[in-house]
PDB file of C-alpha atoms in Angstrom:
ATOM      1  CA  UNK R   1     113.453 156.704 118.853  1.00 62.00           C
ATOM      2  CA  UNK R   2     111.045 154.358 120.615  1.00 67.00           C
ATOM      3  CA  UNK R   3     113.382 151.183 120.146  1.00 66.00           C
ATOM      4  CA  UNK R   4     116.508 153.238 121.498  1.00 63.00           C
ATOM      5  CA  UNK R   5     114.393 154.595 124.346  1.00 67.00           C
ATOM      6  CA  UNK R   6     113.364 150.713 124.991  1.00 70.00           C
ATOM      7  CA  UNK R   7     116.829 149.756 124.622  1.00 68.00           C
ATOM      8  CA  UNK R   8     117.607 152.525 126.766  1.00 70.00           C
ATOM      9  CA  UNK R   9     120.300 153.791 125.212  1.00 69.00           C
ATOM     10  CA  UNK R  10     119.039 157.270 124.716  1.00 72.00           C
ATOM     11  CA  UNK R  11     116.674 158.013 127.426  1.00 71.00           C
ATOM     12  CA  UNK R  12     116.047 161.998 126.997  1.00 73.00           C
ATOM     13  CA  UNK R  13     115.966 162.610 123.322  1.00 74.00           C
ATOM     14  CA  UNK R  14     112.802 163.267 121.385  1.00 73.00           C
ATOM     15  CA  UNK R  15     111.692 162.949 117.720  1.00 71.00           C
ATOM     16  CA  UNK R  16     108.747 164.240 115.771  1.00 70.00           C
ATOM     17  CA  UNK R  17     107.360 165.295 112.239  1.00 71.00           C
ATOM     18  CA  UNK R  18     107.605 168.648 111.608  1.00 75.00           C
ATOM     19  CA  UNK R  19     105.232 170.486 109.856  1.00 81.00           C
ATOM     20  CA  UNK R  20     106.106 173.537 108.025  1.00 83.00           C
ATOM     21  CA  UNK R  21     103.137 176.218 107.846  1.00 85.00           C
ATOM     22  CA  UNK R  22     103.412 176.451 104.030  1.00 82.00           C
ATOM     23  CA  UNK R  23     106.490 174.065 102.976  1.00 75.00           C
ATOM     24  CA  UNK R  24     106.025 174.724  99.440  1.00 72.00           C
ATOM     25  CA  UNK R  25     105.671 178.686  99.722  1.00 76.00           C
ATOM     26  CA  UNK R  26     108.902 179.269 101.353  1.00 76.00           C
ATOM     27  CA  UNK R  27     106.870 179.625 105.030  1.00 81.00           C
ATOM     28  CA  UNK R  28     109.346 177.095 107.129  1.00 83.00           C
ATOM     29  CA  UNK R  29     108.260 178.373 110.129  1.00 87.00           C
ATOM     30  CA  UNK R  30     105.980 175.949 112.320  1.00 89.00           C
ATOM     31  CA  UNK R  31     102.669 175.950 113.504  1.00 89.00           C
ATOM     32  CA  UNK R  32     101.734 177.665 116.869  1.00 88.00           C
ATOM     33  CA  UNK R  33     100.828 173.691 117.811  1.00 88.00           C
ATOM     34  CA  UNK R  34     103.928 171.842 117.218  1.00 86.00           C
ATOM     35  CA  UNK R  35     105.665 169.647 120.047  1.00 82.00           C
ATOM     36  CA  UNK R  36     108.920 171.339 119.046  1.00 84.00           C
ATOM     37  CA  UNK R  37     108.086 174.313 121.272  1.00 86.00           C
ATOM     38  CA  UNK R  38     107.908 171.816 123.959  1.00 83.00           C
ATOM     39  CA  UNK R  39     111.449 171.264 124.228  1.00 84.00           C
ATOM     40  CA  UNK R  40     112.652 175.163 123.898  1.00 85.00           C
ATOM     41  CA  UNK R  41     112.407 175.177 119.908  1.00 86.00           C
ATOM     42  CA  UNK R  42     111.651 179.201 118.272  1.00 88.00           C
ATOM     43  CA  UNK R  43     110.965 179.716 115.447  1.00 88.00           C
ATOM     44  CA  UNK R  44     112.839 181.897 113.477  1.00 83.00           C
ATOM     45  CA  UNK R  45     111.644 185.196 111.924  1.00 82.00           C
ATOM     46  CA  UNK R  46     111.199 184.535 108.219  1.00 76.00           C
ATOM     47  CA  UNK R  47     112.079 188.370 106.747  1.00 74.00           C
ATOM     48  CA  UNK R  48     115.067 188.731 108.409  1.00 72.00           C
ATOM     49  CA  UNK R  49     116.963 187.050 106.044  1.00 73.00           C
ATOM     50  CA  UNK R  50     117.615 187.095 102.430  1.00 75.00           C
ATOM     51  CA  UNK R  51     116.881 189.852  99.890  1.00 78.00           C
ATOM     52  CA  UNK R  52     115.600 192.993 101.329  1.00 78.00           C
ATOM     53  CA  UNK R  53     115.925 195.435  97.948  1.00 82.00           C
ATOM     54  CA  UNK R  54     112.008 195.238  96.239  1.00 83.00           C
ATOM     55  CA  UNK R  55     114.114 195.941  92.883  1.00 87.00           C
ATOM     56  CA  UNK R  56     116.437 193.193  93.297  1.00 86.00           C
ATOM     57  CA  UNK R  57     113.591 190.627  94.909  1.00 78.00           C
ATOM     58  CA  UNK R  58     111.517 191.272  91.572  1.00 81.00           C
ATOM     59  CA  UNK R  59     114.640 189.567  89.834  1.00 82.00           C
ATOM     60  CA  UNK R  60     115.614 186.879  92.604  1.00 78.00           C
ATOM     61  CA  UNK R  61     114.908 183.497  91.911  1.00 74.00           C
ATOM     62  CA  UNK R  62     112.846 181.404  94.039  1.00 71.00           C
ATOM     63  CA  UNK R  63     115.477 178.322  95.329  1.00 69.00           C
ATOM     64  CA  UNK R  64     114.074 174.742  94.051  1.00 69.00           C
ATOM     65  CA  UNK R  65     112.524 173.023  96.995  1.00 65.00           C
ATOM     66  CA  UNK R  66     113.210 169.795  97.072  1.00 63.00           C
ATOM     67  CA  UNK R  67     111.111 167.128  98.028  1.00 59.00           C
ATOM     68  CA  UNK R  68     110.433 166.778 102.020  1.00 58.00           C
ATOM     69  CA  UNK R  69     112.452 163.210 103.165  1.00 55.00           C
ATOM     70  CA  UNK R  70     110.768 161.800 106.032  1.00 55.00           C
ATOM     71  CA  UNK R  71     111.738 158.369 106.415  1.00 53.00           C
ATOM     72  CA  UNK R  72     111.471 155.675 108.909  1.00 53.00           C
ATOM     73  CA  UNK R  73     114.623 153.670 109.357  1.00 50.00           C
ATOM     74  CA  UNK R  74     113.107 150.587 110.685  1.00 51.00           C
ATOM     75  CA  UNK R  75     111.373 149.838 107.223  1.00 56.00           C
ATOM     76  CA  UNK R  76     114.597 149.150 104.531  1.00 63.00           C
ATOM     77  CA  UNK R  77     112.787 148.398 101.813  1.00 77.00           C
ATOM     78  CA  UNK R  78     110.992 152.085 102.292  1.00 83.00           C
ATOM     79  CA  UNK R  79     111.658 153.073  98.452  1.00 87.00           C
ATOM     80  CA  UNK R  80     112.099 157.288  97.847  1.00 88.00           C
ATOM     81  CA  UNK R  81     111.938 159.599  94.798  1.00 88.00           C
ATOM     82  CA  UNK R  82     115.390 160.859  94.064  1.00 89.00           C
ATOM     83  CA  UNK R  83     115.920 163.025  90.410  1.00 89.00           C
ATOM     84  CA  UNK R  84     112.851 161.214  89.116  1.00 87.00           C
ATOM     85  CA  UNK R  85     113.699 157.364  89.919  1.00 90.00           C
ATOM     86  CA  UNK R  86     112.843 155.444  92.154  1.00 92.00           C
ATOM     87  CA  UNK R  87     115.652 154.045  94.841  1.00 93.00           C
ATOM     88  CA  UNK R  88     115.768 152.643  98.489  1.00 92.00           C
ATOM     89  CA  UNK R  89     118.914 151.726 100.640  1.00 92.00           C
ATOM     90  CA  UNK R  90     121.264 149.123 100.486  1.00 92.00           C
ATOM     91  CA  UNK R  91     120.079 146.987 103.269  1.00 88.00           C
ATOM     92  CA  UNK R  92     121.471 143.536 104.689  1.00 87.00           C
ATOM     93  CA  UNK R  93     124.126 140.581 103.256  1.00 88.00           C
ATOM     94  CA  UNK R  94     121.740 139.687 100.979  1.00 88.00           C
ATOM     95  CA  UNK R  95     121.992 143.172  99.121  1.00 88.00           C
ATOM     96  CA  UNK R  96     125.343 143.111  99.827  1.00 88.00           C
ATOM     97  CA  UNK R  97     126.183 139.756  97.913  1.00 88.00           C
ATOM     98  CA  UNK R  98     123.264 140.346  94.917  1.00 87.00           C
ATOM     99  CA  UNK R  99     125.080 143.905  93.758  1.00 88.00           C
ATOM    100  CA  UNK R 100     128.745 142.622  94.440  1.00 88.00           C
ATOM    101  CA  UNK R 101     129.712 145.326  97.347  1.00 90.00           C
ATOM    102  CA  UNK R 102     132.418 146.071  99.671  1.00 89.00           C
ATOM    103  CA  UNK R 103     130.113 147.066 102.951  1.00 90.00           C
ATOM    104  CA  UNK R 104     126.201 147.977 102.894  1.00 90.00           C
ATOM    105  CA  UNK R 105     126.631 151.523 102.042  1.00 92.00           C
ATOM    106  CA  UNK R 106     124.656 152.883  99.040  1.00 94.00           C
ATOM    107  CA  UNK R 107     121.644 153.485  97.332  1.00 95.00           C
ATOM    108  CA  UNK R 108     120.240 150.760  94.338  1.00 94.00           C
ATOM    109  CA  UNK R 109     118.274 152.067  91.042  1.00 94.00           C
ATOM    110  CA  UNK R 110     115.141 150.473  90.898  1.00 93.00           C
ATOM    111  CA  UNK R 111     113.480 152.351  88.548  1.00 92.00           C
ATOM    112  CA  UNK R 112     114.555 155.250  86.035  1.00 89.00           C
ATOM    113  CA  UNK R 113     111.130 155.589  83.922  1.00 86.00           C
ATOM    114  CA  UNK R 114     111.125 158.992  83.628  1.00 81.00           C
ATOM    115  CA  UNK R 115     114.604 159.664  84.108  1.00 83.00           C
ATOM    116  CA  UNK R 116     115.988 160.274  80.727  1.00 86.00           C
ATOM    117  CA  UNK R 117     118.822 162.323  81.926  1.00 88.00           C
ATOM    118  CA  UNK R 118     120.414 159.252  84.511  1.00 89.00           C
ATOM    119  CA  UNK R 119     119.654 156.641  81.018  1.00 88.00           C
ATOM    120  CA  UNK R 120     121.506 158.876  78.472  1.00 89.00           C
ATOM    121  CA  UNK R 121     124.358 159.240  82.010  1.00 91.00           C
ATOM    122  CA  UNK R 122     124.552 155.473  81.316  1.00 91.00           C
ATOM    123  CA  UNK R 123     123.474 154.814  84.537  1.00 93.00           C
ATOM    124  CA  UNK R 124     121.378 151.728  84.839  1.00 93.00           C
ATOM    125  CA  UNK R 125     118.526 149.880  87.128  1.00 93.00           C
ATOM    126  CA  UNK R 126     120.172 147.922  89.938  1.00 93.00           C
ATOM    127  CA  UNK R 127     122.995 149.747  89.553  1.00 94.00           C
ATOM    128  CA  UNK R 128     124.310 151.176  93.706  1.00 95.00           C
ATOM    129  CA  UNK R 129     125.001 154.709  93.534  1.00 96.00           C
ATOM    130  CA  UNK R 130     127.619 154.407  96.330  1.00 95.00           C
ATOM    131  CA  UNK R 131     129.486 157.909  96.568  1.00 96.00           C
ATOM    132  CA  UNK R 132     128.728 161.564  95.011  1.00 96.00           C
ATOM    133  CA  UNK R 133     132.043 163.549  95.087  1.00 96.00           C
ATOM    134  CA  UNK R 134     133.717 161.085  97.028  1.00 95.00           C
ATOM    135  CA  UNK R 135     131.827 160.971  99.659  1.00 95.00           C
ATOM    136  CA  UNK R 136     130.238 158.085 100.772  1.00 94.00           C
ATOM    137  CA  UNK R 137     126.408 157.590 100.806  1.00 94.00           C
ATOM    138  CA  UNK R 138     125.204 155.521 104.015  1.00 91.00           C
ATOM    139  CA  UNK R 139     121.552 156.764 104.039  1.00 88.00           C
ATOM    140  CA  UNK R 140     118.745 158.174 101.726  1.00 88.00           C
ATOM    141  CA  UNK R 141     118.999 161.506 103.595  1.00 88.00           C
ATOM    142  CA  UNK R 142     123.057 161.269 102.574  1.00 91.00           C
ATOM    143  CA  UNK R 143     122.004 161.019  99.018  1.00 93.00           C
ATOM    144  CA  UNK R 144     119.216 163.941  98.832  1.00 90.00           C
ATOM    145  CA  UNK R 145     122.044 166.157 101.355  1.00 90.00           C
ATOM    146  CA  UNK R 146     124.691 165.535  98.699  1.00 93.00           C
ATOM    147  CA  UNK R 147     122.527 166.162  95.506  1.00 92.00           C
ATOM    148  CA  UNK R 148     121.602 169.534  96.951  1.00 89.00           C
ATOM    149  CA  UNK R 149     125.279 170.213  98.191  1.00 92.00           C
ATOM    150  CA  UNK R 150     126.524 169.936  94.817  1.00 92.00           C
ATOM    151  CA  UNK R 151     123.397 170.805  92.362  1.00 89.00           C
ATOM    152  CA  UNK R 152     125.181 174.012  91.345  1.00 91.00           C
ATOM    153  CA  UNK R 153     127.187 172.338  89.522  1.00 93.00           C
ATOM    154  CA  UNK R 154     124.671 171.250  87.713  1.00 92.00           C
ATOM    155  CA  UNK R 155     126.645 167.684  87.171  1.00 93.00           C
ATOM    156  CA  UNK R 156     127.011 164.593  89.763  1.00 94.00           C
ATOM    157  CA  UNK R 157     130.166 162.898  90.112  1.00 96.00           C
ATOM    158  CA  UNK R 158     128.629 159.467  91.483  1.00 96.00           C
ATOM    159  CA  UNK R 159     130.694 156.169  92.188  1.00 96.00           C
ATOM    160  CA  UNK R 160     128.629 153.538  90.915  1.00 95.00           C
ATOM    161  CA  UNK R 161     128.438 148.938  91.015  1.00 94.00           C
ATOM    162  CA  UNK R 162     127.363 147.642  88.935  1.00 92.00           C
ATOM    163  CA  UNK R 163     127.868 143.899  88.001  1.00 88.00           C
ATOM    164  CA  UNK R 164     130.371 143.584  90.849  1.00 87.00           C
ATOM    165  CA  UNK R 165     132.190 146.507  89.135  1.00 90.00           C
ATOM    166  CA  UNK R 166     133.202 150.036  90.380  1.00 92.00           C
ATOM    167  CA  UNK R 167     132.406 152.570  87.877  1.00 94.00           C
ATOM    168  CA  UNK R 168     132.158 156.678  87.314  1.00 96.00           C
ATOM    169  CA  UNK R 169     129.365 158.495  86.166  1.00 94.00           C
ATOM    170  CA  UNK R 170     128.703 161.646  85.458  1.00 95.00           C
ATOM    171  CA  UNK R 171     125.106 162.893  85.599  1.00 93.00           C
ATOM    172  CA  UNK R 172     123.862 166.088  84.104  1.00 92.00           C
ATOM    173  CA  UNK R 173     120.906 167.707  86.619  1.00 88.00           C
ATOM    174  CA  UNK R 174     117.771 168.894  85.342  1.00 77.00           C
TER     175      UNK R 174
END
């Protein structure tokens, strides 16, 4: 935000962290000190939503939270925790020309230690996850928005390089 203000390209917009009161008890709301309220933001009530029956909240199932993406899109090499490995963004030419792609879209594998599911997928380190479903990843936050789009399906359709090769593979969710 700071090097599009300075470019000034976008001279009214504003950024910030937010900062859930209890992120990993369902509470999204935001603290009474946030800068969001600065700018007009409310929040909105969290029991007016969702299910209201005490019989049929006893056998609701809490929704899997997935981990909170904050990322700073000056730093490329940033690396982020996606299904237990470890990726970061296609970034520059050089990326480009070392994985054998079209355009620097994508996300490469570093690491898979603990990913048994993506190894018996046949999905490799290095390799670019460049598409789920079709649809093409161009950022981290892409990548987490599609996982969670299609997780009920419990299987990923992802367009993978590898080697300078396009190839399909399907990956069964935890």
């Amino acid at each position: 935000m700071k090097q599009v203000q300075k470019d000034d390209t976008d001279a009214h917009s504003t950024s910030g962290i937010l900062h859930f009161v209890d992120y990993q008890h369902y509470n999204l709301t935001l603290p009474d000190t946030s800068q969001a309220f600065e700018i007009g933001f409310e929040n909105i009530p969290q029991n007016g939503f969702g299910v209201y029956s005490p019989r049929l909240k006893r056998k609701a199932e809490k929704p899997e939270l997935s981990e909170l993406l904050v990322s700073d899109s000056s730093n490329t090499n940033q690396t982020y925790l996606w299904e237990k490995a470890e990726v970061r963004l296609v970034s520059g030419l050089g990326d480009r020309s070392a994985y054998g792609l079209p355009d620097e879209k994508g996300c490469i594998v570093l690491k898979m230690d603990n990913a048994v599911n993506m190894q018996d997928a046949g999905l490799k380190e290095n390799d670019v996850i460049y598409a789920i479903y079709g649809e093409d990843i161009d950022s981290v936050e892409t990548l987490m928005r599609l996982t969670n789009k299609y997780k009920w399906k419990k299987t990923l359709l992802l367009e993978c390089f590898r080697n300078q090769q396009k190839l399909k593979i399907s990956l069964v969710l935890d």
